Amino acid sequence: MASVSLESVSKNFGTHTVIQGVDLQINDGEFVVFVGPSGCGKSTLLRIVAGLVAATKGAVTIGGEDVTDVPASKRGVAFVFQSYALYPHMSVARNIGFALETLGLAKDAISQKVSTVARMLKVDHLMDRRPRELSGGQRQRVAIGRALVRQPEIFLFDEPLSNLDSDLRMEMRMEIAKLHDDLKTTMIYVTHDQSEAMTLADRIVVLNHGRIEQVGTPQQLYHAPDNRFVAGFIGSPRMNFLAVSPQTGANIGRISGPGNLSIAMVANNPTGPIAEIGVRPEGLRLVAENEGRITCTLERVEDLGHEHFAYCRITDDTVWVIRLASAPSMDKIGKSVGLDFADAAIFAFAADGKRVLLKGSSSGPAEVSEP
Ligand SMILES: Nc1ncnc2c1ncn2[C@@H]1O[C@H](COP(=O)(O)OP(=O)(O)OP(=O)(O)O)[C@@H](O)[C@H]1O
Ligand SMILES: [Mg+2]
């Protein structure tokens, strides 16, 4: 097990800066998940930790030792990729044990380690099969087994489950969580999947254009995002936003906006001028036209069985999504309706995207725990 520390790490490919001055401390035994839009640098940052890509600037420390110039094979890390690329001509057992063969370990020792790992990953009944004779989930288990058998100090996963169907993803997600509970090895995991990030992570790192937007527990990022980007990125469906016309200066008293939006802000006591508000789909209620805080047109309802999503148009280019437990009456479609929400459901943002704290709103790690 080992801690990982990145100090002012940057990476350029030619003139293109892909990682920009990243500072990050990962604790020994921690499960950290990198998320962010496609191309934001998640894989590159993971590869910098692994030693597969050299940082242009900055330092990488593993277990207190500066490994910036240490090759990948000497860093004590094991990597599991999205495309697991097993050796097609080798059996499951040899695929798992191959890294130990190349290290020159004795046959008996290899076979013992391979059986332990195979039992743990429930592929011990498949030892003689070739990869093409396995299901996607079994192949992915073998790929994880191949990493596991090396007893690395750090596991790095780059979207390991994205080729699997949703049932298998869920099953493998539970197994990776269990693996971490059992081994307590430091793990860094890249994913596009919100549920994977929220359920697996001790802490999530949100990346955007090669910079860290925020690092925090899943709950911190969901309840107390630092800025509009994180607020919009964490949560599915994403947070609804609306540009508003705030009173500025000493008179921050009321925010008004499209859809007859009018919120008295006196009681909320914002810390600065507000350019945009946000409310999550689960923070909204559909009410009669004149009973809500915003008026809009109900355009569409999606029925997912256990929940419903209503789509309400506020302006030509703003549609809000509402998560409902039961279906609204279908004769409301195309009609004007109201949306209501509690003060506590309102997130507010300044023109530069920074979150504006409102009285009573969750303000982040330090203050969340205050009585
Ligand atoms: N070897 C390379 N040479 C040049 N540019 C590269 C190289 N590897 C990555 N990039 C660029 O660096 C940026 C970050 O790539 P990276 O693969 O880290 O993104 P990502 O966040 O993992 O994206 P995705 O979610 O699509 O996997 C992209 O713009 C990509 O095109
Ligand atoms: Mg990637």
Tab-separated table of C-alpha atoms and ligand atoms in Angstrom:
chain	number	residue	atom	x	y	z
A	1	MET	CA	0.000	0.000	0.000
A	2	ALA	CA	1.167	3.513	-0.667
A	3	SER	CA	0.167	7.133	-0.785
A	4	VAL	CA	0.465	9.147	-4.002
A	5	SER	CA	1.331	12.783	-4.299
A	6	LEU	CA	1.310	14.968	-7.396
A	7	GLU	CA	2.991	18.353	-7.148
A	8	SER	CA	2.494	21.008	-9.832
A	9	VAL	CA	2.239	18.317	-12.478
A	10	SER	CA	1.852	19.544	-16.052
A	11	LYS	CA	1.926	17.743	-19.373
A	12	ASN	CA	2.299	19.151	-22.852
A	13	PHE	CA	1.933	17.204	-26.073
A	14	GLY	CA	3.806	19.510	-28.471
A	15	THR	CA	2.294	22.933	-27.868
A	16	HIS	CA	-0.914	21.462	-26.491
A	17	THR	CA	-1.119	21.644	-22.677
A	18	VAL	CA	-3.163	18.704	-21.470
A	19	ILE	CA	-2.495	18.775	-17.704
A	20	GLN	CA	-2.032	22.153	-16.050
A	21	GLY	CA	-0.367	22.394	-12.648
A	22	VAL	CA	-2.176	19.578	-10.835
A	23	ASP	CA	-1.613	19.220	-7.076
A	24	LEU	CA	-3.179	16.153	-5.491
A	25	GLN	CA	-2.594	14.067	-2.371
A	26	ILE	CA	-3.996	10.536	-2.309
A	27	ASN	CA	-3.843	8.745	1.021
A	28	ASP	CA	-2.583	5.259	1.615
A	29	GLY	CA	-5.482	2.855	1.025
A	30	GLU	CA	-7.774	5.488	-0.432
A	31	PHE	CA	-10.144	4.875	-3.380
A	32	VAL	CA	-9.987	7.960	-5.593
A	33	VAL	CA	-12.067	8.375	-8.745
A	34	PHE	CA	-11.190	10.774	-11.595
A	35	VAL	CA	-14.151	12.159	-13.542
A	36	GLY	CA	-14.486	14.883	-16.154
A	37	PRO	CA	-15.535	15.438	-19.760
A	38	SER	CA	-13.944	13.464	-22.567
A	39	GLY	CA	-10.469	14.802	-23.355
A	40	CYS	CA	-10.012	16.601	-20.009
A	41	GLY	CA	-6.878	14.580	-19.182
A	42	LYS	CA	-8.070	11.745	-16.893
A	43	SER	CA	-6.189	8.973	-18.685
A	44	THR	CA	-3.111	11.138	-19.113
A	45	LEU	CA	-3.001	11.909	-15.384
A	46	LEU	CA	-3.419	8.216	-14.534
A	47	ARG	CA	-0.622	7.333	-16.943
A	48	ILE	CA	1.609	9.944	-15.326
A	49	VAL	CA	1.052	8.204	-11.957
A	50	ALA	CA	1.809	4.847	-13.605
A	51	GLY	CA	4.965	6.143	-15.274
A	52	LEU	CA	3.639	5.325	-18.760
A	53	VAL	CA	3.675	9.040	-19.627
A	54	ALA	CA	6.371	11.407	-18.346
A	55	ALA	CA	5.202	14.694	-16.829
A	56	THR	CA	6.566	17.787	-18.566
A	57	LYS	CA	6.823	19.551	-15.200
A	58	GLY	CA	6.252	18.683	-11.566
A	59	ALA	CA	6.898	15.703	-9.307
A	60	VAL	CA	5.216	12.366	-8.622
A	61	THR	CA	5.755	10.752	-5.228
A	62	ILE	CA	4.652	7.230	-4.321
A	63	GLY	CA	4.896	6.045	-0.727
A	64	GLY	CA	7.006	9.084	0.132
A	65	GLU	CA	9.571	8.360	-2.588
A	66	ASP	CA	10.046	10.666	-5.575
A	67	VAL	CA	9.366	8.418	-8.587
A	68	THR	CA	9.240	11.137	-11.239
A	69	ASP	CA	12.159	9.499	-13.058
A	70	VAL	CA	11.433	5.897	-12.040
A	71	PRO	CA	10.166	3.626	-14.854
A	72	ALA	CA	6.643	2.142	-14.723
A	73	SER	CA	7.877	-1.376	-13.957
A	74	LYS	CA	9.592	-0.189	-10.766
A	75	ARG	CA	6.721	1.867	-9.350
A	76	GLY	CA	4.705	-0.971	-7.772
A	77	VAL	CA	1.602	-0.073	-9.752
A	78	ALA	CA	-0.726	-2.321	-11.745
A	79	PHE	CA	-2.931	-1.000	-14.510
A	80	VAL	CA	-6.327	-2.315	-15.695
A	81	PHE	CA	-7.475	-0.802	-18.978
A	82	GLN	CA	-10.834	-0.564	-20.699
A	83	SER	CA	-9.627	-2.886	-23.459
A	84	TYR	CA	-8.195	-5.659	-21.364
A	85	ALA	CA	-6.165	-7.240	-24.170
A	86	LEU	CA	-5.683	-10.720	-22.753
A	87	TYR	CA	-3.234	-13.017	-24.536
A	88	PRO	CA	-5.644	-14.907	-26.849
A	89	HIS	CA	-3.570	-18.071	-27.162
A	90	MET	CA	-3.022	-18.487	-23.409
A	91	SER	CA	-5.329	-20.138	-20.882
A	92	VAL	CA	-6.965	-18.111	-18.123
A	93	ALA	CA	-4.430	-19.475	-15.636
A	94	ARG	CA	-1.443	-18.451	-17.767
A	95	ASN	CA	-2.958	-15.057	-18.528
A	96	ILE	CA	-3.235	-14.380	-14.807
A	97	GLY	CA	0.218	-15.709	-13.978
A	98	PHE	CA	2.169	-14.429	-16.963
A	99	ALA	CA	3.640	-11.388	-15.215
A	100	LEU	CA	5.059	-13.713	-12.553
A	101	GLU	CA	6.563	-15.981	-15.225
A	102	THR	CA	8.403	-13.014	-16.693
A	103	LEU	CA	9.690	-12.198	-13.189
A	104	GLY	CA	11.131	-15.715	-13.091
A	105	LEU	CA	9.105	-17.017	-10.134
A	106	ALA	CA	9.034	-20.769	-9.495
A	107	LYS	CA	6.167	-22.722	-11.043
A	108	ASP	CA	4.701	-23.837	-7.703
A	109	ALA	CA	4.704	-20.315	-6.306
A	110	ILE	CA	3.028	-18.986	-9.465
A	111	SER	CA	0.387	-21.682	-9.418
A	112	GLN	CA	-0.421	-20.999	-5.781
A	113	LYS	CA	-0.746	-17.245	-6.294
A	114	VAL	CA	-2.811	-17.731	-9.447
A	115	SER	CA	-5.255	-20.069	-7.666
A	116	THR	CA	-5.718	-17.651	-4.778
A	117	VAL	CA	-6.460	-14.766	-7.132
A	118	ALA	CA	-8.712	-16.899	-9.352
A	119	ARG	CA	-10.755	-18.024	-6.353
A	120	MET	CA	-11.103	-14.472	-5.162
A	121	LEU	CA	-12.393	-13.351	-8.579
A	122	LYS	CA	-14.526	-16.459	-9.094
A	123	VAL	CA	-12.789	-17.612	-12.273
A	124	ASP	CA	-11.209	-20.687	-10.688
A	125	HIS	CA	-13.552	-22.981	-12.648
A	126	LEU	CA	-12.385	-21.444	-15.933
A	127	MET	CA	-8.635	-21.898	-15.608
A	128	ASP	CA	-8.129	-23.922	-18.802
A	129	ARG	CA	-10.280	-21.791	-21.098
A	130	ARG	CA	-8.988	-19.345	-23.688
A	131	PRO	CA	-10.175	-15.698	-23.508
A	132	ARG	CA	-12.482	-16.145	-26.536
A	133	GLU	CA	-14.378	-18.782	-24.533
A	134	LEU	CA	-15.233	-16.281	-21.778
A	135	SER	CA	-18.013	-13.723	-21.335
A	136	GLY	CA	-17.123	-10.022	-21.157
A	137	GLY	CA	-17.417	-10.008	-17.375
A	138	GLN	CA	-15.228	-13.092	-17.024
A	139	ARG	CA	-12.590	-11.554	-19.292
A	140	GLN	CA	-12.610	-8.396	-17.216
A	141	ARG	CA	-12.154	-10.482	-14.056
A	142	VAL	CA	-9.159	-12.199	-15.629
A	143	ALA	CA	-7.701	-8.786	-16.509
A	144	ILE	CA	-8.151	-7.681	-12.900
A	145	GLY	CA	-6.628	-10.988	-11.766
A	146	ARG	CA	-3.586	-10.300	-13.901
A	147	ALA	CA	-3.095	-7.012	-12.033
A	148	LEU	CA	-3.960	-8.492	-8.640
A	149	VAL	CA	-1.468	-11.349	-8.797
A	150	ARG	CA	1.414	-8.884	-8.807
A	151	GLN	CA	0.308	-7.601	-5.399
A	152	PRO	CA	0.798	-3.997	-6.424
A	153	GLU	CA	0.967	-1.114	-3.987
A	154	ILE	CA	-1.417	0.859	-6.165
A	155	PHE	CA	-4.151	-0.176	-8.570
A	156	LEU	CA	-4.914	2.060	-11.517
A	157	PHE	CA	-8.134	1.464	-13.439
A	158	ASP	CA	-8.974	3.294	-16.667
A	159	GLU	CA	-12.700	2.811	-17.392
A	160	PRO	CA	-12.416	-0.917	-16.723
A	161	LEU	CA	-16.151	-1.620	-16.964
A	162	SER	CA	-17.217	0.507	-19.902
A	163	ASN	CA	-17.381	-2.437	-22.321
A	164	LEU	CA	-19.836	-4.339	-20.149
A	165	ASP	CA	-23.635	-4.272	-20.172
A	166	SER	CA	-25.379	-2.541	-17.289
A	167	ASP	CA	-26.100	-5.666	-15.186
A	168	LEU	CA	-22.522	-6.820	-15.411
A	169	ARG	CA	-21.216	-3.334	-14.656
A	170	MET	CA	-23.233	-3.279	-11.471
A	171	GLU	CA	-21.997	-6.729	-10.491
A	172	MET	CA	-18.349	-5.880	-11.231
A	173	ARG	CA	-18.737	-2.555	-9.420
A	174	MET	CA	-19.715	-4.451	-6.268
A	175	GLU	CA	-16.756	-6.763	-6.731
A	176	ILE	CA	-14.290	-3.942	-7.154
A	177	ALA	CA	-15.710	-2.314	-4.000
A	178	LYS	CA	-15.313	-5.614	-2.158
A	179	LEU	CA	-11.788	-6.026	-3.511
A	180	HIS	CA	-10.909	-2.637	-2.084
A	181	ASP	CA	-12.522	-3.474	1.272
A	182	ASP	CA	-10.528	-6.712	1.438
A	183	LEU	CA	-7.152	-5.517	0.154
A	184	LYS	CA	-7.254	-1.885	1.316
A	185	THR	CA	-4.833	-1.099	-1.519
A	186	THR	CA	-4.709	2.458	-2.856
A	187	MET	CA	-6.869	2.621	-5.988
A	188	ILE	CA	-7.248	5.308	-8.636
A	189	TYR	CA	-10.150	4.763	-10.963
A	190	VAL	CA	-11.219	6.675	-14.072
A	191	THR	CA	-14.844	6.511	-15.134
A	192	HIS	CA	-17.573	8.280	-17.087
A	193	ASP	CA	-20.216	6.556	-15.011
A	194	GLN	CA	-21.784	8.709	-12.284
A	195	SER	CA	-22.989	5.736	-10.262
A	196	GLU	CA	-19.543	4.157	-10.278
A	197	ALA	CA	-17.967	7.418	-9.146
A	198	MET	CA	-20.539	8.073	-6.420
A	199	THR	CA	-20.549	4.531	-5.021
A	200	LEU	CA	-16.895	3.522	-5.247
A	201	ALA	CA	-15.036	6.701	-4.342
A	202	ASP	CA	-13.754	7.782	-0.976
A	203	ARG	CA	-13.011	11.002	-2.840
A	204	ILE	CA	-13.798	12.165	-6.378
A	205	VAL	CA	-11.470	14.417	-8.378
A	206	VAL	CA	-13.346	16.502	-10.959
A	207	LEU	CA	-11.078	17.458	-13.868
A	208	ASN	CA	-11.785	20.004	-16.580
A	209	HIS	CA	-9.343	21.083	-19.308
A	210	GLY	CA	-6.454	19.494	-17.416
A	211	ARG	CA	-7.157	21.297	-14.144
A	212	ILE	CA	-8.759	20.119	-10.933
A	213	GLU	CA	-12.112	21.844	-10.380
A	214	GLN	CA	-12.735	20.232	-6.983
A	215	VAL	CA	-11.739	17.261	-4.856
A	216	GLY	CA	-14.142	15.905	-2.265
A	217	THR	CA	-16.277	13.040	-1.028
A	218	PRO	CA	-19.208	12.191	-3.310
A	219	GLN	CA	-21.557	13.890	-0.814
A	220	GLN	CA	-19.443	17.046	-0.636
A	221	LEU	CA	-19.442	17.376	-4.418
A	222	TYR	CA	-23.175	16.734	-4.671
A	223	HIS	CA	-24.307	18.945	-1.790
A	224	ALA	CA	-21.583	21.574	-1.767
A	225	PRO	CA	-20.066	22.023	-5.240
A	226	ASP	CA	-17.505	24.853	-5.396
A	227	ASN	CA	-18.647	26.068	-8.784
A	228	ARG	CA	-21.094	25.741	-11.644
A	229	PHE	CA	-18.956	23.213	-13.466
A	230	VAL	CA	-18.927	20.723	-10.576
A	231	ALA	CA	-22.604	21.428	-9.820
A	232	GLY	CA	-23.469	20.570	-13.425
A	233	PHE	CA	-21.129	17.617	-13.695
A	234	ILE	CA	-22.028	15.655	-10.555
A	235	GLY	CA	-25.629	14.428	-10.585
A	236	SER	CA	-27.708	12.680	-13.199
A	237	PRO	CA	-29.799	14.090	-14.755
A	238	ARG	CA	-27.689	17.171	-14.248
A	239	MET	CA	-28.615	20.284	-12.295
A	240	ASN	CA	-31.017	22.729	-14.012
A	241	PHE	CA	-29.623	26.236	-14.503
A	242	LEU	CA	-31.271	29.577	-15.194
A	243	ALA	CA	-29.628	32.938	-15.900
A	244	VAL	CA	-31.172	35.549	-13.607
A	245	SER	CA	-31.035	39.293	-13.207
A	246	PRO	CA	-29.802	39.926	-9.716
A	247	GLN	CA	-29.999	43.077	-7.717
A	248	THR	CA	-26.414	44.046	-7.116
A	249	GLY	CA	-24.477	45.980	-4.545
A	250	ALA	CA	-26.087	46.658	-1.237
A	251	ASN	CA	-29.536	45.754	-2.547
A	252	ILE	CA	-29.233	42.040	-3.044
A	253	GLY	CA	-32.752	41.354	-2.017
A	254	ARG	CA	-34.583	39.643	-4.818
A	255	ILE	CA	-33.588	37.610	-7.835
A	256	SER	CA	-35.872	37.816	-10.783
A	257	GLY	CA	-35.686	35.952	-14.049
A	258	PRO	CA	-37.544	34.215	-16.848
A	259	GLY	CA	-40.775	32.359	-16.094
A	260	ASN	CA	-41.855	35.035	-13.599
A	261	LEU	CA	-39.081	33.820	-11.326
A	262	SER	CA	-38.949	35.897	-8.229
A	263	ILE	CA	-37.084	34.773	-5.149
A	264	ALA	CA	-36.800	36.945	-2.065
A	265	MET	CA	-33.153	36.670	-1.107
A	266	VAL	CA	-33.228	38.666	2.109
A	267	ALA	CA	-33.621	35.589	4.259
A	268	ASN	CA	-30.991	33.778	2.177
A	269	ASN	CA	-28.367	36.445	2.634
A	270	PRO	CA	-26.160	35.729	-0.406
A	271	THR	CA	-22.459	36.494	-0.166
A	272	GLY	CA	-22.338	38.334	-3.519
A	273	PRO	CA	-24.096	39.123	-6.813
A	274	ILE	CA	-25.813	36.147	-8.437
A	275	ALA	CA	-25.821	35.602	-12.214
A	276	GLU	CA	-27.352	32.165	-12.354
A	277	ILE	CA	-29.316	29.826	-10.136
A	278	GLY	CA	-29.444	26.028	-10.202
A	279	VAL	CA	-31.891	23.462	-8.831
A	280	ARG	CA	-31.443	19.703	-9.093
A	281	PRO	CA	-34.213	17.647	-10.783
A	282	GLU	CA	-34.908	15.958	-7.435
A	283	GLY	CA	-35.358	19.359	-5.726
A	284	LEU	CA	-38.324	20.381	-7.896
A	285	ARG	CA	-42.073	19.806	-7.557
A	286	LEU	CA	-44.675	20.203	-10.261
A	287	VAL	CA	-47.569	22.381	-9.027
A	288	ALA	CA	-50.463	24.399	-10.439
A	289	GLU	CA	-49.543	27.318	-12.696
A	290	ASN	CA	-49.769	30.045	-10.073
A	291	GLU	CA	-48.526	28.126	-7.098
A	292	GLY	CA	-44.848	27.712	-7.954
A	293	ARG	CA	-41.778	29.908	-8.044
A	294	ILE	CA	-41.419	29.563	-11.821
A	295	THR	CA	-44.002	29.195	-14.565
A	296	CYS	CA	-43.200	27.041	-17.564
A	297	THR	CA	-44.740	24.756	-20.168
A	298	LEU	CA	-44.830	21.021	-19.530
A	299	GLU	CA	-43.508	19.599	-22.802
A	300	ARG	CA	-42.868	15.950	-22.198
A	301	VAL	CA	-42.999	13.220	-19.586
A	302	GLU	CA	-40.806	10.114	-19.542
A	303	ASP	CA	-42.049	7.101	-17.609
A	304	LEU	CA	-39.245	4.871	-16.344
A	305	GLY	CA	-41.517	2.760	-14.170
A	306	HIS	CA	-40.049	3.616	-10.780
A	307	GLU	CA	-39.640	7.312	-11.572
A	308	HIS	CA	-40.753	9.901	-14.067
A	309	PHE	CA	-38.975	12.806	-15.693
A	310	ALA	CA	-40.965	15.867	-16.691
A	311	TYR	CA	-39.438	18.357	-19.141
A	312	CYS	CA	-40.582	21.943	-18.670
A	313	ARG	CA	-39.699	24.795	-20.994
A	314	ILE	CA	-38.967	28.080	-19.248
A	315	THR	CA	-37.496	30.022	-22.196
A	316	ASP	CA	-36.690	29.241	-25.838
A	317	ASP	CA	-33.374	27.762	-24.796
A	318	THR	CA	-34.003	26.627	-21.212
A	319	VAL	CA	-35.727	23.358	-20.410
A	320	TRP	CA	-35.709	22.091	-16.841
A	321	VAL	CA	-35.939	18.425	-15.890
A	322	ILE	CA	-37.997	17.408	-12.864
A	323	ARG	CA	-37.667	14.017	-11.199
A	324	LEU	CA	-41.058	12.772	-10.007
A	325	ALA	CA	-42.018	9.658	-8.080
A	326	SER	CA	-45.402	9.416	-9.786
A	327	ALA	CA	-46.677	10.391	-13.226
A	328	PRO	CA	-48.219	13.856	-13.612
A	329	SER	CA	-51.606	13.888	-15.294
A	330	MET	CA	-51.071	13.668	-19.037
A	331	ASP	CA	-53.699	16.330	-19.801
A	332	LYS	CA	-51.171	18.887	-18.486
A	333	ILE	CA	-48.836	18.281	-21.432
A	334	GLY	CA	-48.554	21.400	-23.549
A	335	LYS	CA	-50.046	23.501	-20.726
A	336	SER	CA	-48.619	26.038	-18.377
A	337	VAL	CA	-47.551	24.648	-14.987
A	338	GLY	CA	-45.681	25.862	-11.928
A	339	LEU	CA	-42.442	24.577	-10.425
A	340	ASP	CA	-41.852	24.858	-6.733
A	341	PHE	CA	-38.693	24.327	-4.718
A	342	ALA	CA	-37.437	24.983	-1.223
A	343	ASP	CA	-34.896	27.714	-0.459
A	344	ALA	CA	-32.498	24.958	0.540
A	345	ALA	CA	-32.692	23.491	-2.993
A	346	ILE	CA	-31.362	26.692	-4.597
A	347	PHE	CA	-27.724	26.840	-5.699
A	348	ALA	CA	-26.484	30.256	-6.757
A	349	PHE	CA	-23.534	31.168	-8.980
A	350	ALA	CA	-21.629	34.350	-9.747
A	351	ALA	CA	-20.890	35.474	-13.305
A	352	ASP	CA	-17.491	33.718	-13.191
A	353	GLY	CA	-19.158	30.404	-12.220
A	354	LYS	CA	-18.063	30.433	-8.565
A	355	ARG	CA	-20.726	29.347	-6.143
A	356	VAL	CA	-22.365	32.121	-4.134
A	357	LEU	CA	-23.228	30.859	-0.684
A	358	LEU	CA	-26.738	31.438	0.579
A	359	LYS	CA	-27.660	31.430	4.220
A	360	GLY	CA	-28.396	27.857	5.225
A	361	SER	CA	-26.807	26.377	2.096
A	362	SER	CA	-24.191	23.718	2.398
A	363	SER	CA	-20.870	25.458	2.055
A	364	GLY	CA	-18.436	22.619	1.749
A	365	PRO	CA	-16.372	20.249	3.803
A	366	ALA	CA	-15.330	22.585	6.579
A	367	GLU	CA	-18.778	23.890	7.386
A	368	VAL	CA	-20.893	20.841	6.605
A	369	SER	CA	-19.863	19.214	9.839
A	370	GLU	CA	-20.588	22.269	11.965
A	371	PRO	CA	-23.552	21.942	14.294
B	1	LIG	N1	0.030	10.817	-27.019
B	1	LIG	C1	-0.672	11.927	-27.239
B	1	LIG	N2	-0.290	12.857	-28.118
B	1	LIG	C2	-0.977	13.995	-28.310
B	1	LIG	N3	-2.097	14.322	-27.651
B	1	LIG	C3	-2.554	13.432	-26.762
B	1	LIG	C4	-1.893	12.196	-26.491
B	1	LIG	N4	-2.569	11.536	-25.538
B	1	LIG	C5	-3.631	12.318	-25.233
B	1	LIG	N5	-3.623	13.454	-25.956
B	1	LIG	C6	-4.593	14.568	-25.850
B	1	LIG	O1	-4.651	14.949	-24.495
B	1	LIG	C7	-5.970	15.292	-24.109
B	1	LIG	C8	-6.356	14.469	-22.901
B	1	LIG	O2	-6.448	13.113	-23.271
B	1	LIG	P1	-6.877	11.991	-22.237
B	1	LIG	O3	-6.811	10.703	-22.979
B	1	LIG	O4	-6.079	12.129	-21.006
B	1	LIG	O5	-8.391	12.406	-21.949
B	1	LIG	P2	-9.499	11.652	-21.101
B	1	LIG	O6	-9.977	12.612	-20.074
B	1	LIG	O7	-8.980	10.347	-20.640
B	1	LIG	O8	-10.654	11.452	-22.188
B	1	LIG	P3	-11.681	10.237	-22.404
B	1	LIG	O9	-12.736	10.440	-21.355
B	1	LIG	O10	-12.210	10.483	-23.786
B	1	LIG	O11	-10.942	8.953	-22.265
B	1	LIG	C9	-6.833	15.061	-25.337
B	1	LIG	O12	-7.042	16.287	-25.952
B	1	LIG	C10	-6.003	14.134	-26.198
B	1	LIG	O13	-6.292	14.316	-27.532
B	2	MG	MG	-9.481	8.343	-21.076
